Short mmCIF file of C-alpha atoms in Angstrom, two decimals:
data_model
loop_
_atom_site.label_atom_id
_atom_site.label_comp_id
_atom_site.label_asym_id
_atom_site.label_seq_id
_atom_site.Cartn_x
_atom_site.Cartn_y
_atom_site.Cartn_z
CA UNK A 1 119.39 -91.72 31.02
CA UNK A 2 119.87 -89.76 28.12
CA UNK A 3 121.18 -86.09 28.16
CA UNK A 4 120.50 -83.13 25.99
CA UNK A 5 122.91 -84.07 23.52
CA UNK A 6 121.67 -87.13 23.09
CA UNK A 7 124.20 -88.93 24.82
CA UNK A 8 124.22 -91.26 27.53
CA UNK A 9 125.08 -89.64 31.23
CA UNK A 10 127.08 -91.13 33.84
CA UNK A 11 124.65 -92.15 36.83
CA UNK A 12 125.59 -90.84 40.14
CA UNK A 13 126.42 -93.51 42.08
CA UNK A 14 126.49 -92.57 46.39
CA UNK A 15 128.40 -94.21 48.91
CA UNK A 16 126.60 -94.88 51.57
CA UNK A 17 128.75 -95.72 54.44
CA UNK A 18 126.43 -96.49 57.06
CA UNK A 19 125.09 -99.45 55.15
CA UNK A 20 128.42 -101.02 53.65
CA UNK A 21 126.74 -100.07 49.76
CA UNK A 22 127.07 -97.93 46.95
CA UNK A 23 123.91 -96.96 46.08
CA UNK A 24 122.43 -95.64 42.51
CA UNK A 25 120.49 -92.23 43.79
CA UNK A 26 116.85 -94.02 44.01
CA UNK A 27 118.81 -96.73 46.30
CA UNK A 28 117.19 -99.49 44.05
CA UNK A 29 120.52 -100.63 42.23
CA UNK A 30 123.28 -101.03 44.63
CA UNK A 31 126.88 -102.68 45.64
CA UNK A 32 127.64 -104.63 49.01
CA UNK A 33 130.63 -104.88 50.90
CA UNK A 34 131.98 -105.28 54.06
CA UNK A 35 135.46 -104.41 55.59
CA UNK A 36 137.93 -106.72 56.91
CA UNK A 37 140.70 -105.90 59.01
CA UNK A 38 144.28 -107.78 58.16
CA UNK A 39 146.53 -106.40 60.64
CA UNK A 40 147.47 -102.41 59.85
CA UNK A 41 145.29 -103.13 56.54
CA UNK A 42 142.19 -102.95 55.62
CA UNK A 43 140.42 -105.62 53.12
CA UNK A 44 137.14 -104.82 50.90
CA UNK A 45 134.85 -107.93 50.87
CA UNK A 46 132.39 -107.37 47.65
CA UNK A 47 129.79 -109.50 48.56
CA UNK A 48 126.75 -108.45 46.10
CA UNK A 49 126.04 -106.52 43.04
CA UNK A 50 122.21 -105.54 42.68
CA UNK A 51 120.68 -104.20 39.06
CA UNK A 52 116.54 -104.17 39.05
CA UNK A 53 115.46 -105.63 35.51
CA UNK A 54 114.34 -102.10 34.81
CA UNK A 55 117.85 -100.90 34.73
CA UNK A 56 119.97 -103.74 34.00
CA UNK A 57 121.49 -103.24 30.31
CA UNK A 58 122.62 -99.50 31.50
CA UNK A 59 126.04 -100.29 32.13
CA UNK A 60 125.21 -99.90 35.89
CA UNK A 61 126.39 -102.36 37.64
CA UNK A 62 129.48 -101.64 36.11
CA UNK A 63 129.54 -97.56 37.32
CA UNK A 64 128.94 -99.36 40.74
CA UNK A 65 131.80 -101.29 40.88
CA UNK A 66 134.36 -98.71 39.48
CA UNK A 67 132.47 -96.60 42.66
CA UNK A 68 134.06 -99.16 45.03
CA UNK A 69 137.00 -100.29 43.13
CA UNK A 70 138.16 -96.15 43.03
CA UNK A 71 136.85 -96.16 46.47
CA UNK A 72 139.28 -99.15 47.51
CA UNK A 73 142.18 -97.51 45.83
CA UNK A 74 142.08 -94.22 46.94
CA UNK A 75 141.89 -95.62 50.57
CA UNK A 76 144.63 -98.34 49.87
CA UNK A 77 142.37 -101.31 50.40
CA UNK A 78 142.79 -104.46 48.31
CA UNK A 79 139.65 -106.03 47.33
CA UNK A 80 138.17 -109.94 47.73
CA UNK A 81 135.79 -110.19 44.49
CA UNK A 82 133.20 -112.40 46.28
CA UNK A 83 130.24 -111.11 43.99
CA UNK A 84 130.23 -113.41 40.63
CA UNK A 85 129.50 -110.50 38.96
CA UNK A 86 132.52 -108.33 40.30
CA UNK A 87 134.81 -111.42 39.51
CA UNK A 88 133.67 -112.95 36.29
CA UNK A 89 132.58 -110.10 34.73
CA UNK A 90 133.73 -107.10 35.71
CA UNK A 91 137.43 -107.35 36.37
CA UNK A 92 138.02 -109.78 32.91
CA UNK A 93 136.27 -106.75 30.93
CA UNK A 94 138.04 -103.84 33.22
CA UNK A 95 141.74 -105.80 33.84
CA UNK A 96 143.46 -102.94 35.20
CA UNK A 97 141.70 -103.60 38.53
CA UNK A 98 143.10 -106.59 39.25
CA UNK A 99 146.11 -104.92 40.79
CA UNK A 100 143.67 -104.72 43.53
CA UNK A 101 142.74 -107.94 44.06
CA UNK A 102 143.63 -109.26 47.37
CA UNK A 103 146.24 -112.17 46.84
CA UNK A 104 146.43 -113.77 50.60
CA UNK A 105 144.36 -116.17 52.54
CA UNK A 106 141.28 -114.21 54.46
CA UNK A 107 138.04 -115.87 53.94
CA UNK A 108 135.28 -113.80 52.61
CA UNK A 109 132.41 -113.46 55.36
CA UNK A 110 129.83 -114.33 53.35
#
């Protein structure tokens, strides 16, 4: 994924409501959730994190999860990490996320 500078460019990553995922664009690598409801609030459920071996080592499953977690934020949901990857990776490399890390009692429906 190399530009013509010879840098690396961003991936587009594609919410794709319908399905509860953001999605890279050849829908191969993508990010599961599902949406609680907690009263007037709403709750993001991360449930899976998906990288093919043939892109994994891209940074991409990363780019998907700021996709949600900027998602969450700008919609003022809190998020439950239930994807390993979301919380023992992701949010202990990318702390200032945390602050949206629901802090109450709802079960995640996996």
């Amino acid at each position: 994924m190399a530009n013509e500078k010879g840098g690396v460019e961003k991936p587009r990553i594609i919410w794709n409501e319908n399905e509860g995922r953001f999605e890279s664009e050849d829908k191969k690598a993508y990010l599961e959730y599902h949406l609680i409801n907690n009263g007037d609030s709403q709750i993001m459920d991360i449930l899976h994190t998906f990288v093919p071996p043939s892109k994994r080592g891209l940074g991409l499953a990363s780019h998907l999860c700021v996709a949600a977690f900027n998602h969450a934020s700008s919609n003022s949901f809190t998020v439950i990490p239930s994807c390993s990857y979301v919380s023992d990776t992701f949010l202990p490399r990318n702390p200032s996320w945390t602050s949206l890390v629901y802090k109450g009692d709802v079960k995640s429906s996996m």
